[in-house]
PDB file of C-alpha atoms and ligand atoms in Angstrom:
ATOM      1  CA  MET A   1      15.850  24.427 -36.644  1.00 47.00           C
ATOM      2  CA  THR A   2      17.321  22.644 -34.100  1.00 55.00           C
ATOM      3  CA  GLN A   3      14.203  21.563 -31.715  1.00 75.00           C
ATOM      4  CA  THR A   4      12.443  18.119 -31.821  1.00 95.00           C
ATOM      5  CA  THR A   5       9.936  18.384 -35.304  1.00 97.00           C
ATOM      6  CA  VAL A   6       7.062  16.804 -36.494  1.00 97.00           C
ATOM      7  CA  ARG A   7       6.533  16.281 -40.208  1.00 97.00           C
ATOM      8  CA  ILE A   8       3.020  17.304 -41.575  1.00 97.00           C
ATOM      9  CA  LEU A   9       3.135  16.455 -44.842  1.00 96.00           C
ATOM     10  CA  ASP A  10       6.378  17.374 -45.134  1.00 96.00           C
ATOM     11  CA  VAL A  11       5.909  21.091 -43.325  1.00 97.00           C
ATOM     12  CA  PRO A  12       8.709  20.760 -39.597  1.00 98.00           C
ATOM     13  CA  PHE A  13       6.116  21.597 -36.885  1.00 98.00           C
ATOM     14  CA  ILE A  14       8.149  21.920 -33.614  1.00 98.00           C
ATOM     15  CA  HIS A  15       7.137  20.174 -30.982  1.00 98.00           C
ATOM     16  CA  THR A  16       7.081  22.325 -28.053  1.00 98.00           C
ATOM     17  CA  THR A  17       3.688  23.803 -25.737  1.00 98.00           C
ATOM     18  CA  HIS A  18       2.086  26.932 -26.155  1.00 98.00           C
ATOM     19  CA  ARG A  19       4.627  28.117 -22.405  1.00 98.00           C
ATOM     20  CA  ALA A  20       7.599  26.037 -23.941  1.00 98.00           C
ATOM     21  CA  PHE A  21       7.429  28.214 -26.999  1.00 98.00           C
ATOM     22  CA  ILE A  22       6.957  31.922 -25.433  1.00 98.00           C
ATOM     23  CA  ASP A  23       9.747  31.441 -23.756  1.00 98.00           C
ATOM     24  CA  THR A  24      12.374  30.402 -26.198  1.00 98.00           C
ATOM     25  CA  LEU A  25      10.407  33.490 -28.183  1.00 98.00           C
ATOM     26  CA  VAL A  26      11.603  35.788 -24.887  1.00 98.00           C
ATOM     27  CA  GLU A  27      14.948  33.982 -24.916  1.00 98.00           C
ATOM     28  CA  ARG A  28      15.952  35.042 -28.480  1.00 97.00           C
ATOM     29  CA  THR A  29      14.930  38.410 -27.179  1.00 97.00           C
ATOM     30  CA  GLU A  30      17.357  38.952 -24.903  1.00 95.00           C
ATOM     31  CA  THR A  31      19.736  37.315 -27.262  1.00 96.00           C
ATOM     32  CA  ASN A  32      19.166  39.558 -30.343  1.00 95.00           C
ATOM     33  CA  GLN A  33      17.918  36.613 -32.280  1.00 97.00           C
ATOM     34  CA  LYS A  34      16.574  36.960 -35.228  1.00 98.00           C
ATOM     35  CA  THR A  35      14.079  35.024 -35.788  1.00 98.00           C
ATOM     36  CA  PHE A  36      10.964  34.147 -37.860  1.00 98.00           C
ATOM     37  CA  VAL A  37       7.522  32.557 -36.764  1.00 98.00           C
ATOM     38  CA  VAL A  38       4.731  30.683 -38.922  1.00 98.00           C
ATOM     39  CA  THR A  39       1.687  29.891 -36.934  1.00 98.00           C
ATOM     40  CA  ALA A  40       0.376  27.212 -39.507  1.00 98.00           C
ATOM     41  CA  ASN A  41      -3.085  25.566 -39.540  1.00 95.00           C
ATOM     42  CA  PRO A  42      -4.020  22.735 -41.893  1.00 95.00           C
ATOM     43  CA  GLU A  43      -5.255  25.664 -44.354  1.00 95.00           C
ATOM     44  CA  ILE A  44      -1.451  26.757 -45.339  1.00 96.00           C
ATOM     45  CA  VAL A  45       0.126  23.112 -44.964  1.00 97.00           C
ATOM     46  CA  MET A  46      -2.371  22.681 -47.976  1.00 96.00           C
ATOM     47  CA  HIS A  47      -1.301  25.993 -49.562  1.00 96.00           C
ATOM     48  CA  ALA A  48       2.256  24.754 -49.372  1.00 97.00           C
ATOM     49  CA  GLN A  49       1.493  21.506 -51.239  1.00 95.00           C
ATOM     50  CA  VAL A  50       0.249  23.234 -54.471  1.00 96.00           C
ATOM     51  CA  ASP A  51       2.309  26.699 -53.961  1.00 97.00           C
ATOM     52  CA  ASN A  52       6.648  26.028 -54.053  1.00 97.00           C
ATOM     53  CA  GLU A  53       7.645  28.915 -53.488  1.00 97.00           C
ATOM     54  CA  TYR A  54       5.449  29.398 -50.404  1.00 98.00           C
ATOM     55  CA  LYS A  55       6.699  25.881 -49.374  1.00 98.00           C
ATOM     56  CA  ALA A  56      10.226  26.982 -49.528  1.00 97.00           C
ATOM     57  CA  ILE A  57       9.408  30.016 -47.844  1.00 98.00           C
ATOM     58  CA  LEU A  58       8.339  28.213 -44.816  1.00 97.00           C
ATOM     59  CA  GLU A  59      11.228  26.611 -44.688  1.00 96.00           C
ATOM     60  CA  ARG A  60      12.636  29.250 -44.380  1.00 97.00           C
ATOM     61  CA  ALA A  61      11.136  29.939 -40.904  1.00 98.00           C
ATOM     62  CA  ASP A  62      13.331  29.375 -37.528  1.00 98.00           C
ATOM     63  CA  TYR A  63      10.080  27.953 -36.404  1.00 98.00           C
ATOM     64  CA  ILE A  64       6.344  26.806 -37.199  1.00 98.00           C
ATOM     65  CA  THR A  65       3.499  26.310 -34.934  1.00 98.00           C
ATOM     66  CA  ALA A  66       0.808  24.285 -34.729  1.00 98.00           C
ATOM     67  CA  ASP A  67      -2.281  26.576 -34.985  1.00 96.00           C
ATOM     68  CA  GLY A  68      -4.742  24.429 -35.031  1.00 90.00           C
ATOM     69  CA  ILE A  69      -6.639  21.192 -34.178  1.00 92.00           C
ATOM     70  CA  GLY A  70      -6.616  19.604 -37.131  1.00 94.00           C
ATOM     71  CA  ILE A  71      -2.762  19.980 -36.382  1.00 97.00           C
ATOM     72  CA  VAL A  72      -2.894  18.475 -33.520  1.00 96.00           C
ATOM     73  CA  LYS A  73      -4.838  15.484 -34.751  1.00 94.00           C
ATOM     74  CA  ALA A  74      -2.935  15.001 -37.995  1.00 95.00           C
ATOM     75  CA  ALA A  75       0.082  14.629 -35.492  1.00 96.00           C
ATOM     76  CA  GLN A  76      -1.826  12.206 -33.347  1.00 95.00           C
ATOM     77  CA  LEU A  77      -2.748   9.784 -36.547  1.00 93.00           C
ATOM     78  CA  ILE A  78       0.526   9.739 -37.470  1.00 93.00           C
ATOM     79  CA  GLY A  79       1.709   8.462 -33.928  1.00 94.00           C
ATOM     80  CA  GLN A  80       3.814  11.803 -33.506  1.00 96.00           C
ATOM     81  CA  PRO A  81       1.512  13.436 -31.461  1.00 97.00           C
ATOM     82  CA  LEU A  82       2.390  17.268 -30.729  1.00 98.00           C
ATOM     83  CA  PRO A  83       1.654  18.413 -27.068  1.00 97.00           C
ATOM     84  CA  GLU A  84      -0.761  21.392 -27.893  1.00 96.00           C
ATOM     85  CA  ARG A  85      -2.213  23.862 -30.225  1.00 96.00           C
ATOM     86  CA  VAL A  86       0.387  26.107 -30.375  1.00 98.00           C
ATOM     87  CA  SER A  87      -2.025  29.347 -31.373  1.00 96.00           C
ATOM     88  CA  GLY A  88      -0.829  32.725 -33.671  1.00 97.00           C
ATOM     89  CA  TYR A  89      -2.839  35.115 -31.225  1.00 97.00           C
ATOM     90  CA  ASP A  90      -1.825  33.163 -28.176  1.00 97.00           C
ATOM     91  CA  ILE A  91       1.700  33.699 -28.705  1.00 98.00           C
ATOM     92  CA  MET A  92       0.871  37.225 -29.688  1.00 98.00           C
ATOM     93  CA  MET A  93      -1.651  38.157 -26.149  1.00 98.00           C
ATOM     94  CA  ASP A  94       1.601  36.173 -24.180  1.00 98.00           C
ATOM     95  CA  LEU A  95       4.280  38.081 -25.954  1.00 98.00           C
ATOM     96  CA  LEU A  96       2.647  40.989 -25.143  1.00 98.00           C
ATOM     97  CA  LYS A  97       2.689  40.740 -21.679  1.00 98.00           C
ATOM     98  CA  GLU A  98       6.454  39.805 -21.510  1.00 98.00           C
ATOM     99  CA  ALA A  99       6.413  42.635 -23.399  1.00 98.00           C
ATOM    100  CA  ASP A 100       4.861  44.556 -20.427  1.00 98.00           C
ATOM    101  CA  ALA A 101       6.890  43.690 -18.349  1.00 98.00           C
ATOM    102  CA  ARG A 102       9.986  43.902 -19.412  1.00 98.00           C
ATOM    103  CA  LYS A 103       9.687  47.011 -21.827  1.00 98.00           C
ATOM    104  CA  LEU A 104      10.204  46.088 -24.955  1.00 98.00           C
ATOM    105  CA  LYS A 105       9.442  47.170 -28.233  1.00 98.00           C
ATOM    106  CA  VAL A 106       6.523  46.621 -30.574  1.00 98.00           C
ATOM    107  CA  PHE A 107       5.415  47.263 -33.950  1.00 98.00           C
ATOM    108  CA  LEU A 108       2.166  46.284 -35.103  1.00 98.00           C
ATOM    109  CA  LEU A 109       1.928  45.849 -38.852  1.00 98.00           C
ATOM    110  CA  GLY A 110      -1.190  45.010 -40.650  1.00 98.00           C
ATOM    111  CA  ALA A 111      -5.537  44.649 -40.788  1.00 98.00           C
ATOM    112  CA  SER A 112      -7.176  48.131 -41.988  1.00 98.00           C
ATOM    113  CA  GLU A 113      -6.396  52.190 -40.607  1.00 98.00           C
ATOM    114  CA  THR A 114      -8.950  50.985 -38.465  1.00 98.00           C
ATOM    115  CA  THR A 115      -8.559  48.032 -36.540  1.00 98.00           C
ATOM    116  CA  ASN A 116      -5.012  48.669 -36.480  1.00 98.00           C
ATOM    117  CA  ALA A 117      -5.440  52.599 -34.720  1.00 98.00           C
ATOM    118  CA  GLN A 118      -7.803  50.376 -32.323  1.00 98.00           C
ATOM    119  CA  ALA A 119      -5.615  46.725 -31.207  1.00 98.00           C
ATOM    120  CA  ALA A 120      -2.553  50.123 -30.853  1.00 98.00           C
ATOM    121  CA  GLU A 121      -5.447  51.741 -28.816  1.00 98.00           C
ATOM    122  CA  ARG A 122      -5.775  48.334 -26.134  1.00 98.00           C
ATOM    123  CA  VAL A 123      -2.077  47.923 -26.452  1.00 98.00           C
ATOM    124  CA  ARG A 124      -1.378  51.511 -24.649  1.00 98.00           C
ATOM    125  CA  THR A 125      -3.747  51.203 -22.474  1.00 98.00           C
ATOM    126  CA  ASP A 126      -3.200  46.968 -21.110  1.00 98.00           C
ATOM    127  CA  PHE A 127       0.443  46.656 -21.295  1.00 98.00           C
ATOM    128  CA  PRO A 128       1.651  50.036 -20.213  1.00 98.00           C
ATOM    129  CA  GLY A 129       4.920  49.135 -20.115  1.00 98.00           C
ATOM    130  CA  ILE A 130       5.080  48.768 -23.971  1.00 98.00           C
ATOM    131  CA  ASP A 131       7.414  50.682 -25.859  1.00 98.00           C
ATOM    132  CA  LEU A 132       5.357  50.688 -28.663  1.00 98.00           C
ATOM    133  CA  VAL A 133       7.725  51.906 -31.277  1.00 98.00           C
ATOM    134  CA  GLY A 134       5.327  51.565 -34.628  1.00 98.00           C
ATOM    135  CA  THR A 135       2.572  51.273 -36.691  1.00 98.00           C
ATOM    136  CA  GLN A 136       1.291  50.459 -40.063  1.00 98.00           C
ATOM    137  CA  HIS A 137      -2.047  49.513 -41.312  1.00 98.00           C
ATOM    138  CA  GLY A 138      -1.795  46.103 -43.571  1.00 98.00           C
ATOM    139  CA  PHE A 139      -2.911  48.109 -47.083  1.00 98.00           C
ATOM    140  CA  PHE A 140      -0.012  49.869 -47.557  1.00 97.00           C
ATOM    141  CA  ASP A 141       2.286  49.653 -50.808  1.00 96.00           C
ATOM    142  CA  TRP A 142       4.711  46.420 -51.307  1.00 94.00           C
ATOM    143  CA  GLU A 143       6.751  48.588 -53.336  1.00 92.00           C
ATOM    144  CA  ASP A 144       7.586  51.084 -51.195  1.00 94.00           C
ATOM    145  CA  PRO A 145      10.481  50.210 -48.942  1.00 93.00           C
ATOM    146  CA  SER A 146      10.022  52.387 -46.127  1.00 96.00           C
ATOM    147  CA  LEU A 147       8.168  50.505 -44.672  1.00 98.00           C
ATOM    148  CA  ALA A 148      10.741  47.992 -43.739  1.00 98.00           C
ATOM    149  CA  ALA A 149      13.336  51.264 -43.343  1.00 98.00           C
ATOM    150  CA  ARG A 150      10.503  52.325 -40.619  1.00 98.00           C
ATOM    151  CA  ILE A 151      10.808  49.016 -38.922  1.00 98.00           C
ATOM    152  CA  GLN A 152      14.273  48.542 -38.838  1.00 98.00           C
ATOM    153  CA  ALA A 153      15.527  51.770 -37.512  1.00 98.00           C
ATOM    154  CA  ALA A 154      12.760  51.232 -34.119  1.00 98.00           C
ATOM    155  CA  GLN A 155      14.215  48.041 -33.971  1.00 98.00           C
ATOM    156  CA  PRO A 156      11.646  46.342 -32.358  1.00 98.00           C
ATOM    157  CA  ASP A 157      11.793  42.761 -30.028  1.00 98.00           C
ATOM    158  CA  PHE A 158       8.466  42.055 -31.614  1.00 98.00           C
ATOM    159  CA  VAL A 159       7.017  42.436 -34.892  1.00 98.00           C
ATOM    160  CA  PHE A 160       3.379  41.112 -35.013  1.00 98.00           C
ATOM    161  CA  VAL A 161       2.231  40.678 -38.594  1.00 98.00           C
ATOM    162  CA  ALA A 162      -1.029  39.912 -39.385  1.00 98.00           C
ATOM    163  CA  LEU A 163      -1.671  40.733 -43.093  1.00 98.00           C
ATOM    164  CA  GLY A 164      -3.346  37.128 -43.555  1.00 96.00           C
ATOM    165  CA  PHE A 165      -2.029  34.525 -44.844  1.00 95.00           C
ATOM    166  CA  PRO A 166       0.343  33.693 -47.270  1.00 97.00           C
ATOM    167  CA  ARG A 167       0.500  37.441 -47.079  1.00 98.00           C
ATOM    168  CA  GLN A 168       2.317  37.704 -44.074  1.00 98.00           C
ATOM    169  CA  GLU A 169       5.130  35.040 -44.500  1.00 98.00           C
ATOM    170  CA  LEU A 170       5.755  36.787 -48.166  1.00 98.00           C
ATOM    171  CA  TRP A 171       6.547  40.227 -46.277  1.00 98.00           C
ATOM    172  CA  ILE A 172       8.442  38.660 -44.122  1.00 98.00           C
ATOM    173  CA  ASN A 173      10.552  36.746 -46.350  1.00 98.00           C
ATOM    174  CA  GLN A 174      11.144  39.439 -48.588  1.00 97.00           C
ATOM    175  CA  HIS A 175      12.488  41.657 -45.654  1.00 98.00           C
ATOM    176  CA  LEU A 176      14.017  39.469 -43.299  1.00 98.00           C
ATOM    177  CA  ASP A 177      17.033  40.511 -44.278  1.00 97.00           C
ATOM    178  CA  GLN A 178      17.098  44.099 -43.670  1.00 97.00           C
ATOM    179  CA  PHE A 179      16.108  43.061 -40.366  1.00 98.00           C
ATOM    180  CA  THR A 180      19.078  42.809 -37.862  1.00 97.00           C
ATOM    181  CA  LYS A 181      16.941  41.438 -34.742  1.00 97.00           C
ATOM    182  CA  GLY A 182      13.618  40.931 -33.727  1.00 98.00           C
ATOM    183  CA  ILE A 183      10.617  38.497 -33.452  1.00 98.00           C
ATOM    184  CA  PHE A 184       8.587  38.346 -36.637  1.00 98.00           C
ATOM    185  CA  ILE A 185       5.441  36.674 -36.449  1.00 98.00           C
ATOM    186  CA  GLY A 186       2.671  35.808 -38.727  1.00 98.00           C
ATOM    187  CA  VAL A 187      -0.562  36.537 -37.007  1.00 98.00           C
ATOM    188  CA  GLY A 188      -3.030  36.012 -39.484  1.00 95.00           C
ATOM    189  CA  GLY A 189      -6.826  37.966 -37.856  1.00 95.00           C
ATOM    190  CA  SER A 190      -5.336  38.442 -34.469  1.00 97.00           C
ATOM    191  CA  LEU A 191      -5.221  42.849 -34.776  1.00 98.00           C
ATOM    192  CA  ASP A 192      -9.323  42.235 -35.645  1.00 97.00           C
ATOM    193  CA  VAL A 193      -9.126  39.878 -31.867  1.00 96.00           C
ATOM    194  CA  LEU A 194      -6.918  42.485 -30.509  1.00 97.00           C
ATOM    195  CA  SER A 195      -8.812  45.285 -31.553  1.00 97.00           C
ATOM    196  CA  GLY A 196     -11.850  43.528 -30.335  1.00 95.00           C
ATOM    197  CA  ASN A 197     -13.855  43.798 -33.473  1.00 94.00           C
ATOM    198  CA  VAL A 198     -13.914  39.936 -33.543  1.00 91.00           C
ATOM    199  CA  GLN A 199     -14.553  37.952 -31.210  1.00 89.00           C
ATOM    200  CA  ARG A 200     -13.027  35.181 -30.236  1.00 89.00           C
ATOM    201  CA  ALA A 201     -14.507  31.565 -29.929  1.00 89.00           C
ATOM    202  CA  PRO A 202     -15.798  31.038 -26.249  1.00 91.00           C
ATOM    203  CA  GLU A 203     -13.736  28.857 -24.537  1.00 90.00           C
ATOM    204  CA  ILE A 204     -15.797  26.355 -24.114  1.00 90.00           C
ATOM    205  CA  TRP A 205     -15.464  25.808 -27.816  1.00 89.00           C
ATOM    206  CA  GLN A 206     -12.156  26.521 -27.823  1.00 88.00           C
ATOM    207  CA  LYS A 207     -11.876  23.531 -25.114  1.00 87.00           C
ATOM    208  CA  MET A 208     -14.562  21.432 -27.628  1.00 86.00           C
ATOM    209  CA  ASN A 209     -11.942  22.065 -30.422  1.00 87.00           C
ATOM    210  CA  LEU A 210     -14.798  23.875 -32.412  1.00 89.00           C
ATOM    211  CA  GLU A 211     -13.235  27.498 -32.491  1.00 87.00           C
ATOM    212  CA  TRP A 212     -12.984  26.402 -36.814  1.00 86.00           C
ATOM    213  CA  PHE A 213     -16.676  25.998 -36.692  1.00 87.00           C
ATOM    214  CA  TYR A 214     -17.489  29.116 -34.620  1.00 89.00           C
ATOM    215  CA  ARG A 215     -15.532  31.382 -37.215  1.00 85.00           C
ATOM    216  CA  LEU A 216     -17.322  29.720 -39.395  1.00 86.00           C
ATOM    217  CA  VAL A 217     -20.795  30.881 -38.103  1.00 85.00           C
ATOM    218  CA  LYS A 218     -19.545  34.084 -37.422  1.00 86.00           C
ATOM    219  CA  GLN A 219     -17.724  34.466 -41.058  1.00 85.00           C
ATOM    220  CA  PRO A 220     -19.806  32.844 -43.250  1.00 87.00           C
ATOM    221  CA  SER A 221     -17.662  34.132 -46.077  1.00 86.00           C
ATOM    222  CA  ARG A 222     -14.234  31.885 -44.949  1.00 82.00           C
ATOM    223  CA  TRP A 223     -16.573  28.690 -45.867  1.00 81.00           C
ATOM    224  CA  LYS A 224     -14.837  28.468 -49.310  1.00 81.00           C
ATOM    225  CA  ARG A 225     -11.170  28.919 -48.101  1.00 80.00           C
ATOM    226  CA  MET A 226     -12.897  25.986 -45.853  1.00 83.00           C
ATOM    227  CA  LEU A 227     -13.187  23.365 -47.932  1.00 84.00           C
ATOM    228  CA  VAL A 228      -9.373  22.050 -47.530  1.00 89.00           C
ATOM    229  CA  LEU A 229     -10.016  20.992 -44.529  1.00 87.00           C
ATOM    230  CA  PRO A 230     -11.765  18.030 -44.927  1.00 89.00           C
ATOM    231  CA  GLN A 231      -9.352  17.362 -47.722  1.00 91.00           C
ATOM    232  CA  PHE A 232      -6.942  17.666 -45.356  1.00 93.00           C
ATOM    233  CA  ALA A 233      -8.548  15.439 -43.013  1.00 90.00           C
ATOM    234  CA  LEU A 234      -9.180  12.170 -45.990  1.00 90.00           C
ATOM    235  CA  VAL A 235      -5.054  13.091 -46.788  1.00 90.00           C
ATOM    236  CA  MET A 236      -3.904  12.569 -43.697  1.00 91.00           C
ATOM    237  CA  LEU A 237      -6.341   9.567 -42.922  1.00 89.00           C
ATOM    238  CA  ARG A 238      -4.994   7.707 -45.968  1.00 88.00           C
ATOM    239  CA  LYS A 239      -1.330   8.581 -44.788  1.00 83.00           C
ATOM    240  CA  ARG A 240      -2.150   6.426 -41.026  1.00 80.00           C
ATOM    241  CA  GLY A 241      -3.894   3.902 -43.470  1.00 72.00           C
ATOM    242  CA  GLN A 242      -0.367   3.427 -45.017  1.00 73.00           C
ATOM    243  CA  HIS A 243       0.938   3.873 -41.697  1.00 63.00           C
ATOM    244  CA  LYS A 244      -0.590   0.860 -40.470  1.00 62.00           C
ATOM    245  CA  LYS A 245      -0.339  -1.966 -43.919  1.00 55.00           C
TER     246      LYS A 245
HETATM  247  N1  LIG B   1      -5.098  42.063 -44.438  1.00 72.18           N
HETATM  248  C1  LIG B   1      -4.735  43.197 -44.717  1.00 72.18           C
HETATM  249  N2  LIG B   1      -3.927  42.930 -45.668  1.00 72.18           N
HETATM  250  C2  LIG B   1      -4.084  42.508 -46.804  1.00 72.18           C
HETATM  251  C3  LIG B   1      -5.301  41.764 -46.640  1.00 72.18           C
HETATM  252  C4  LIG B   1      -5.470  41.855 -45.386  1.00 72.18           C
HETATM  253  O1  LIG B   1      -3.965  43.577 -43.508  1.00 72.18           O
HETATM  254  O2  LIG B   1      -3.774  42.872 -47.751  1.00 72.18           O
HETATM  255  C5  LIG B   1      -4.962  41.807 -43.357  1.00 72.18           C
HETATM  256  C6  LIG B   1      -7.386  42.123 -42.735  1.00 72.18           C
HETATM  257  O3  LIG B   1      -7.485  43.138 -42.912  1.00 72.18           O
HETATM  258  C7  LIG B   1      -7.048  40.783 -41.589  1.00 72.18           C
HETATM  259  C8  LIG B   1      -5.650  39.952 -41.634  1.00 72.18           C
HETATM  260  O4  LIG B   1      -5.655  40.534 -42.655  1.00 72.18           O
HETATM  261  O5  LIG B   1      -6.799  42.318 -40.519  1.00 72.18           O
HETATM  262  C9  LIG B   1      -6.463  38.939 -41.900  1.00 72.18           C
HETATM  263  O6  LIG B   1      -6.457  38.031 -42.708  1.00 72.18           O
HETATM  264  P1  LIG B   1      -7.708  36.555 -43.346  1.00 72.18           P
HETATM  265  O7  LIG B   1      -9.189  37.033 -42.692  1.00 72.18           O
HETATM  266  O8  LIG B   1      -8.218  37.128 -44.952  1.00 72.18           O
HETATM  267  O9  LIG B   1      -6.471  36.179 -42.864  1.00 72.18           O
HETATM  268  P2  LIG B   1      -6.546  34.285 -42.585  1.00 72.18           P
HETATM  269  O10 LIG B   1      -7.511  34.405 -41.380  1.00 72.18           O
HETATM  270  O11 LIG B   1      -6.100  33.628 -43.682  1.00 72.18           O
HETATM  271  O12 LIG B   1      -4.785  34.978 -42.024  1.00 72.18           O
END
């Protein structure tokens, strides 16, 4: 990584605004630089603390963005502020706009078969300039090499990998060597939102930094995985204490 980063629990986050990051990715597409992007929230950072293999994969990524207000707050707490949140969903939507305007190639990987098909339909209708070169739902056989071969043959500029964490980063890492070009980005549940099946928090909730709470209310089954959030906050507060001493 050549760009400035801020380390949160040893995970290096790119110091960038959302817009500057989109420009970086478009430029890398134009110059055919294969790129691995992780959009990381506190859950991902906490997972990296206990899973060395996952931590090593994060280190291999070209960019890790601050996907979550928790990361932005943590950076502030240690006195190395990041400009703003750079979320997977927002990146995906702006890259779709860029791909539409520039007639670029897109591949949609992940989510259920129905959701993937609905997301593809939305891309076709809302972004007619995009060359949608392939789709694949997220419940495929990992041992079958044909998916990576299909992606490599299609030469997409952007591959949105919506398998949820840590699966999406594992999949990208495992196959990256087989690709000669493309921006590969893990986007979590973004295809669920693009398909219209899941609503993103209303803007006012987003502005108040309560999007995580909205998700919890809408998908209460997520509460267990969210237990790491207070742990993350505690670890970061302790770190600030150490800084102040
Ligand atoms: N998903 C998938 N394959 C899997 C497991 C999950 O495609 O084997 C999809 C799931 O359908 C959803 C997305 O991954 O569209 C995000 O799932 P989850 O909410 O678990 O991910 P997170 O929010 O943690 O990234």
